[in-house]
Amino acid sequence: MIGAFAVGLVLALAITVGSSMVITNTAAPEPVNEPLYNYGDR
């Protein structure tokens, strides 16, 4: 249980860092954010 929770936190951090890097690279926050957050919810 704890291990799976730790993996989830690491994946959440990786998604947030990756989305922020993509936003800085593309400079298009709205189209980039929506697919990433939708994929994270699934």
XYZ file of C-alpha atoms in Angstrom, residues 20-29:
10
model
C 5.705 22.765 -16.612
C 8.677 22.043 -18.891
C 6.357 21.514 -21.881
C 4.578 24.788 -21.093
C 7.881 26.690 -20.985
C 9.024 25.042 -24.222
C 5.833 25.576 -26.209
C 4.567 28.759 -24.455
C 0.990 27.503 -25.014
C -0.358 26.681 -21.533
